[in-house]
PDB file of C-alpha atoms in Angstrom:
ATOM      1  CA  UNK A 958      51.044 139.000 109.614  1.00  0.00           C
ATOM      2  CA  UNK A 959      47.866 138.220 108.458  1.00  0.00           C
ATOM      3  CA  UNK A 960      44.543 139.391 109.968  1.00  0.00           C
ATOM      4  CA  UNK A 961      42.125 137.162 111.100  1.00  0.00           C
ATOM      5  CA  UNK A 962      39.423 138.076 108.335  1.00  0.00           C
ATOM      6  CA  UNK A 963      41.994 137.683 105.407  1.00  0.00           C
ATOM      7  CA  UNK A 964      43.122 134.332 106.868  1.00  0.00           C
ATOM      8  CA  UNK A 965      39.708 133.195 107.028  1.00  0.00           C
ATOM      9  CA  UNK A 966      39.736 134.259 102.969  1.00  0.00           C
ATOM     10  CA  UNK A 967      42.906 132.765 101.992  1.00  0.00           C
ATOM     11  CA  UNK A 968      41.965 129.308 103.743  1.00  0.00           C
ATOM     12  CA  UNK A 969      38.592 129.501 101.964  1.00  0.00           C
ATOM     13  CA  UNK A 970      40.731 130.627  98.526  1.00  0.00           C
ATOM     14  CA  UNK A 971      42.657 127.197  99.003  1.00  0.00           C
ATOM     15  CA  UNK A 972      40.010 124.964 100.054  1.00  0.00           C
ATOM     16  CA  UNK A 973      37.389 126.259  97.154  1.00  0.00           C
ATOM     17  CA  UNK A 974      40.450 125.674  94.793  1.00  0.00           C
ATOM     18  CA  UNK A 975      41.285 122.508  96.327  1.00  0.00           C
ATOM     19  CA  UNK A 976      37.637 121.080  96.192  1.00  0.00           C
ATOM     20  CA  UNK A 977      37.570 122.814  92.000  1.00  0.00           C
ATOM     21  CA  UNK A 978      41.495 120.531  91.220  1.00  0.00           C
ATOM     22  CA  UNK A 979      40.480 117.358  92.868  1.00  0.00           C
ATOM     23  CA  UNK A 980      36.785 115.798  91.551  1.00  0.00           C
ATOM     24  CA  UNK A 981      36.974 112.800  93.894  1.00  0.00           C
ATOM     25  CA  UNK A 982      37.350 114.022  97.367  1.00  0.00           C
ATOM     26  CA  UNK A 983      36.434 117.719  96.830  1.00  0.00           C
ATOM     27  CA  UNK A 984      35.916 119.033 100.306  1.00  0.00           C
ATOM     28  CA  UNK A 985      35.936 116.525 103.157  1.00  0.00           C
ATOM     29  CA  UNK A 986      35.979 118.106 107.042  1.00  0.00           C
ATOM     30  CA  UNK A 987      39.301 118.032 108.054  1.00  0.00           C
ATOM     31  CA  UNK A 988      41.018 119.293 105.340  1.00  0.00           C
ATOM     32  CA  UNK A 989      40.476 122.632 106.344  1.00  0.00           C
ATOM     33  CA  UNK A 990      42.914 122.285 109.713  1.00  0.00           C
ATOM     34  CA  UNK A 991      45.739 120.812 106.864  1.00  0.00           C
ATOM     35  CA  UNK A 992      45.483 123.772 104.843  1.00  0.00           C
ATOM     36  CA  UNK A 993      45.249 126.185 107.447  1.00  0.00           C
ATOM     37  CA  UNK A 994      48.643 124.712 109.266  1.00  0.00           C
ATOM     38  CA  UNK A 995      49.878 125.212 105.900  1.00  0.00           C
ATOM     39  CA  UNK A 996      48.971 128.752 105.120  1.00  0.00           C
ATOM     40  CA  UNK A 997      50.949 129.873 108.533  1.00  0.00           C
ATOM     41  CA  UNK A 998      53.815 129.065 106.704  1.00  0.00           C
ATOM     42  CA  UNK A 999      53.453 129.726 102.967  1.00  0.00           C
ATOM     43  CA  UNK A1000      51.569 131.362 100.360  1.00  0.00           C
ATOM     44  CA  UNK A1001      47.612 130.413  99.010  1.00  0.00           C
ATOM     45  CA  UNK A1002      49.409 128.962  96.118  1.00  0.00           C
ATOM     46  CA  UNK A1003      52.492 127.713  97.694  1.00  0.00           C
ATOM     47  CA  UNK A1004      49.580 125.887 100.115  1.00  0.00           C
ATOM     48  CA  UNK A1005      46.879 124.621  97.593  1.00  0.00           C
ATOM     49  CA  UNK A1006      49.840 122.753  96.132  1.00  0.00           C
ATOM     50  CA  UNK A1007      51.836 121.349  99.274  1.00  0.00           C
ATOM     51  CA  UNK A1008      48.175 120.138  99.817  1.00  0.00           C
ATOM     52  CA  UNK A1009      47.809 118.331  96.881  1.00  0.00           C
ATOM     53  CA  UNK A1010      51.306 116.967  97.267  1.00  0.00           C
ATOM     54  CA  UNK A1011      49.987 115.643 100.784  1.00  0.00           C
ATOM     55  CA  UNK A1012      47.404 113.997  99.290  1.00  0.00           C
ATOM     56  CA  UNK A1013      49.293 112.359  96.109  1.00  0.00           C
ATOM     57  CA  UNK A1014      52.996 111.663  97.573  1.00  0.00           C
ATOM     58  CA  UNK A1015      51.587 110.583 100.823  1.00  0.00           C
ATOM     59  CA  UNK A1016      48.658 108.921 100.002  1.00  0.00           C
ATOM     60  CA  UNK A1017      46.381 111.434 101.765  1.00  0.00           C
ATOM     61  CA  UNK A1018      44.309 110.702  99.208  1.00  0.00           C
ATOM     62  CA  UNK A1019      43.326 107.574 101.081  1.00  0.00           C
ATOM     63  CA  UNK A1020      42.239 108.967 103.758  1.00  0.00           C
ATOM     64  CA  UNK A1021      39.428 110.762 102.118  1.00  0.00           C
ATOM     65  CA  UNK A1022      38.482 108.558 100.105  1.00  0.00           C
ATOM     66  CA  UNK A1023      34.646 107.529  99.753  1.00  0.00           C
ATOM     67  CA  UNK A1024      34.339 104.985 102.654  1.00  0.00           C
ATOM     68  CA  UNK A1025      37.482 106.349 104.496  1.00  0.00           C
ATOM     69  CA  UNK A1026      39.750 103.560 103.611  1.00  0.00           C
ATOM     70  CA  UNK A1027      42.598 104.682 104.739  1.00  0.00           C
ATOM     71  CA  UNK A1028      41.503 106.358 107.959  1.00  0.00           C
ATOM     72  CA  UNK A1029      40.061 102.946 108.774  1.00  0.00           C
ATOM     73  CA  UNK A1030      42.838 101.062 108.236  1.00  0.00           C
ATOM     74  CA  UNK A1031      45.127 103.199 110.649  1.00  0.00           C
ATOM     75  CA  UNK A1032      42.275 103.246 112.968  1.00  0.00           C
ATOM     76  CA  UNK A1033      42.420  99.709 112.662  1.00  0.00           C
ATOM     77  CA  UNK A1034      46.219  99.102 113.103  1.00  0.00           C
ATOM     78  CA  UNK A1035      46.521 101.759 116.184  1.00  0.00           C
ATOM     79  CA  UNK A1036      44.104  99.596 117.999  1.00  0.00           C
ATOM     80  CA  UNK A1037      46.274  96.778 117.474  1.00  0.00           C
ATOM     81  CA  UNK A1038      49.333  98.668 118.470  1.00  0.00           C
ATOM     82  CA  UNK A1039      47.314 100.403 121.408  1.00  0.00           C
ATOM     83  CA  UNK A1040      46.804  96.678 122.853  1.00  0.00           C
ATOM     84  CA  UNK A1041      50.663  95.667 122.368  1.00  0.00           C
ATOM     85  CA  UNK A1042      51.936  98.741 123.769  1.00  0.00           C
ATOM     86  CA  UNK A1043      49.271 100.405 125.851  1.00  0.00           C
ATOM     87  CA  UNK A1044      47.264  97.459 127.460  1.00  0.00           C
ATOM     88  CA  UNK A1045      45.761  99.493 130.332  1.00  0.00           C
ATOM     89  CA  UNK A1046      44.499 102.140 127.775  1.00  0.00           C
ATOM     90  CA  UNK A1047      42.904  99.676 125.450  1.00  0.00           C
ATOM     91  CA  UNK A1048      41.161  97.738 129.004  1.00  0.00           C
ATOM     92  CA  UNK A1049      40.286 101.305 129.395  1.00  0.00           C
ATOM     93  CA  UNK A1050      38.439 101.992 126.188  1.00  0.00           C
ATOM     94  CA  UNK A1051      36.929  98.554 126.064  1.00  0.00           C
ATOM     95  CA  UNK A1052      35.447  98.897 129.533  1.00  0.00           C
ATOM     96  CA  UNK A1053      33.146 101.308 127.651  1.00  0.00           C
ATOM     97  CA  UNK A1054      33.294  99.223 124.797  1.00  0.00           C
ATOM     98  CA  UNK A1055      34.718 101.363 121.829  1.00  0.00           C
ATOM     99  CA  UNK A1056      38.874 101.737 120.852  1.00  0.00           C
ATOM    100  CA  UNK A1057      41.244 103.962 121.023  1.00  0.00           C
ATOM    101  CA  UNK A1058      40.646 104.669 117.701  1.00  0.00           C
ATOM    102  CA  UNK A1059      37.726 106.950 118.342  1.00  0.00           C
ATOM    103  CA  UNK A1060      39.946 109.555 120.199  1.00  0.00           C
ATOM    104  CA  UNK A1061      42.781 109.424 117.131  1.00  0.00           C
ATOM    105  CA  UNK A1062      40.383 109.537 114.038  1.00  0.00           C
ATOM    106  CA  UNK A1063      40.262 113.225 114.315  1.00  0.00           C
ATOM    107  CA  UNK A1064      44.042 113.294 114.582  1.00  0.00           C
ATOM    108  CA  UNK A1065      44.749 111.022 111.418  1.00  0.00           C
ATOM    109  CA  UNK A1066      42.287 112.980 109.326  1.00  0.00           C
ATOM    110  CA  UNK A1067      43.880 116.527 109.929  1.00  0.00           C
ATOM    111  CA  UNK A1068      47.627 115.146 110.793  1.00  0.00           C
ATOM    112  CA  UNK A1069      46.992 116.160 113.958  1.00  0.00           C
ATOM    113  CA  UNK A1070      45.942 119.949 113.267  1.00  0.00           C
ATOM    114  CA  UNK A1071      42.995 120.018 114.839  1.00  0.00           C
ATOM    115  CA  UNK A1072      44.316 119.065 118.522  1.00  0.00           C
ATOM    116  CA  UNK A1073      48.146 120.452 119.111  1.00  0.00           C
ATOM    117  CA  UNK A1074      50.031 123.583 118.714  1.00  0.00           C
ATOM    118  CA  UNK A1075      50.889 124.670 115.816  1.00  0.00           C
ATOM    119  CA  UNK A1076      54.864 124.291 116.990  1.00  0.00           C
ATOM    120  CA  UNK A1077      54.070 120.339 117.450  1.00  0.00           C
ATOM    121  CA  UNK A1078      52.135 120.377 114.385  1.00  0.00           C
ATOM    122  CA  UNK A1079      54.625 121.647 112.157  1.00  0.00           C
ATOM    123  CA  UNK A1080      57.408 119.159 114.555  1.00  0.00           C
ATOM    124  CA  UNK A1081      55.033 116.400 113.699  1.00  0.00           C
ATOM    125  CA  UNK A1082      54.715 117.050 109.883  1.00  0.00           C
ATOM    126  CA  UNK A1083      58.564 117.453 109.478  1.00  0.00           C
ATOM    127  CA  UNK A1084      58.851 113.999 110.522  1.00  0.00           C
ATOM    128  CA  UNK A1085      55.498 113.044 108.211  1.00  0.00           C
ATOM    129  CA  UNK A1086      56.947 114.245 105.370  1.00  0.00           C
ATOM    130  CA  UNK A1087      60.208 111.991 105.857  1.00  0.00           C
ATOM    131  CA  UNK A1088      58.839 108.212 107.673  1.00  0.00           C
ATOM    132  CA  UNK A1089      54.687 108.813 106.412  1.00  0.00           C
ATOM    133  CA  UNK A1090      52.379 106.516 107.773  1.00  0.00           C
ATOM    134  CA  UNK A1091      54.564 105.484 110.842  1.00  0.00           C
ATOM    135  CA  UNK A1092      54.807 108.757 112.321  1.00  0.00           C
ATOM    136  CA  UNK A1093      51.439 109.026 112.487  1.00  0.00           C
ATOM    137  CA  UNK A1094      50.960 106.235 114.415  1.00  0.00           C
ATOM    138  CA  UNK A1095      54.164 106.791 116.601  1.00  0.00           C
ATOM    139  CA  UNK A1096      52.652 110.146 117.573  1.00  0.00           C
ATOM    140  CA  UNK A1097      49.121 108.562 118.319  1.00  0.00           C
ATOM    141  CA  UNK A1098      50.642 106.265 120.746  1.00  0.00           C
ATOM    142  CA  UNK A1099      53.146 108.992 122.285  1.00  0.00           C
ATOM    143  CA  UNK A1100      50.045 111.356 122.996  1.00  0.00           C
ATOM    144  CA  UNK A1101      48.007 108.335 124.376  1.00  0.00           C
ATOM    145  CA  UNK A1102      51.195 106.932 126.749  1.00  0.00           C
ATOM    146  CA  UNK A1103      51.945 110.845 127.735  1.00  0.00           C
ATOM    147  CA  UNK A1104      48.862 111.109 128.367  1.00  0.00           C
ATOM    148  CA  UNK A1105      47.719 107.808 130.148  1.00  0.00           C
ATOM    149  CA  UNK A1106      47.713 108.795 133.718  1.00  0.00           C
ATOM    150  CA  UNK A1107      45.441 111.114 133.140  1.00  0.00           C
ATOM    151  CA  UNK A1108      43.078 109.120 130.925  1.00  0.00           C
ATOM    152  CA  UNK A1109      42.953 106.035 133.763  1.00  0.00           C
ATOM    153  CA  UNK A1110      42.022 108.678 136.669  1.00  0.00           C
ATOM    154  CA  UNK A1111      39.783 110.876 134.630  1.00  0.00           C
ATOM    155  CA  UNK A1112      35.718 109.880 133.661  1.00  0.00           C
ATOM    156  CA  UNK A1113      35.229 108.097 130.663  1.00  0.00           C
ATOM    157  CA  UNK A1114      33.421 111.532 128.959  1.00  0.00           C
ATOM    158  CA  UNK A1115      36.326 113.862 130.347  1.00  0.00           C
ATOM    159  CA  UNK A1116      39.033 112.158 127.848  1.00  0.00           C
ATOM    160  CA  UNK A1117      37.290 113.050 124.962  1.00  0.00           C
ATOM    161  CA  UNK A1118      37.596 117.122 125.927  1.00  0.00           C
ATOM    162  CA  UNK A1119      41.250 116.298 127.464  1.00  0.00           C
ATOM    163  CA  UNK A1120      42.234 115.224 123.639  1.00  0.00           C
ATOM    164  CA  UNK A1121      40.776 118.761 122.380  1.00  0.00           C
ATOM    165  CA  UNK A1122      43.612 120.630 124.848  1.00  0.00           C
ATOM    166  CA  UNK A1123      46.316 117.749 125.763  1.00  0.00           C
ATOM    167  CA  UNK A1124      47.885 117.514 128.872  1.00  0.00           C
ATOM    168  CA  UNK A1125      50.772 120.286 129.347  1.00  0.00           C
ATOM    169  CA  UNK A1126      52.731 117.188 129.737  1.00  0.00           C
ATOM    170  CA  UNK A1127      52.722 117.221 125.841  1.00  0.00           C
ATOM    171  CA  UNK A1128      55.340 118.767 123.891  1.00  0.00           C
ATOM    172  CA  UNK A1129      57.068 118.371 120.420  1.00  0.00           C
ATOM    173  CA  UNK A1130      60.050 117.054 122.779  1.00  0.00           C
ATOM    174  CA  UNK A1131      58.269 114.633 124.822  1.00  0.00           C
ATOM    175  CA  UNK A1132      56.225 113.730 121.904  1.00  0.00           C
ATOM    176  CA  UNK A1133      59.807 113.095 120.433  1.00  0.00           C
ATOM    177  CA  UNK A1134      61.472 110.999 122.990  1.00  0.00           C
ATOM    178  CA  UNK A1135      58.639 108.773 123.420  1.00  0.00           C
ATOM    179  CA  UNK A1136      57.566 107.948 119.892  1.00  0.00           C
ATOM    180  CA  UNK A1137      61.273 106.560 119.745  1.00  0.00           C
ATOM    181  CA  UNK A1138      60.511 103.497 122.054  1.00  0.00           C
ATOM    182  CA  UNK A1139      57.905 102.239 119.120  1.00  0.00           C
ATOM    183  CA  UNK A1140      59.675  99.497 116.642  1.00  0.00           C
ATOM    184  CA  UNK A1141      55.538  99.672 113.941  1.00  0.00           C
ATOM    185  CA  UNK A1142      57.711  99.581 110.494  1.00  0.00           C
ATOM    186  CA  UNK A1143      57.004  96.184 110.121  1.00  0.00           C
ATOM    187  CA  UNK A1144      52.955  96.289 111.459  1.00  0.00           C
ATOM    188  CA  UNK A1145      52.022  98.804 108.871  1.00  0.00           C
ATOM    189  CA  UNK A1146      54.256  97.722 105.492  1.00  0.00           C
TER     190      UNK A1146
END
């Protein structure tokens, strides 16, 4: 086990590496949750490279992009799905006139590091590196539907925090069964 100091060095070792290999997106925030879930299972080395793999198999790339390309283009395709699937969410978010979206950025930029336990995580990035893109979106939903109880009785400023710690109703299993129900291959090709 690593202490808390060195893993603060290692993830800077990776990152200052990371930002040194790639020229165009260098250091963008969210990065650093990716390589930290990835250092709590592998080496520095072993890390700075699944990291570039991320970003070149998988088209992480994208996301970091200048302009956020890619980020805005799943922003822009869970909102659509959000109104097909979730209806009462998106009313929800359009009674204060924004989108889902603006709860799930942070969750498509770190693949979902920043806001679940590192169990779901690492559940959730198993699946990533097998279906991509999909599972991304699949999970976005799930958390949202789990979730939507709680968003439609809670204060508009309250779901932002609620996102930050999810509802113990949220587990890699539930996440599981209910990303199942959504049939996106075809919204997102």
């Amino acid at each position: 086990m690593h202490s808390e100091s060195s893993g603060q060095v290692r993830l800077f070792n990776v990152l200052k590496a990371f930002a040194a290999f790639n020229h165009e997106i260098m250091y963008c925030q969210g990065i650093n949750f990716m390589a930290a879930v990835l250092l709590t299972v592998m080496s520095e080395e072993e890390a700075f490279w699944a990291l570039i793999q991320l970003m070149k198999i998988h088209h992480y790339d994208h996301i970091y992009s200048k302009g956020l390309p890619g980020l805005v283009q799943l922003a822009g395709i869970l909102n659509l799905l959000v109104e097909e699937y979730l209806p009462e969410i998106s009313d929800f978010f359009a009674m204060e006139g924004l989108k889902p979206d603006i709860v799930a950025n942070k969750w498509f930029l770190t693949l979902f590091g920043c806001a679940l336990p590192i169990d779901i995580v690492t559940s959730i990035w198993d699946r990533f590196l097998v279906d991509s893109w999909e599972v991304t979106l699949r999970v976005a939903l799930s958390l949202l539907e789990i979730s939507q109880d709680i968003i439609l009785n809670s204060k508009f400023e309250n779901v932002f925090s609620m996102f930050d710690n999810p509802p113990v109703l949220v587990t890699a299993e539930s996440i599981a069964t209910v990303s199942r129900r959504y049939q996106i291959s075809q919204v997102i090709k």
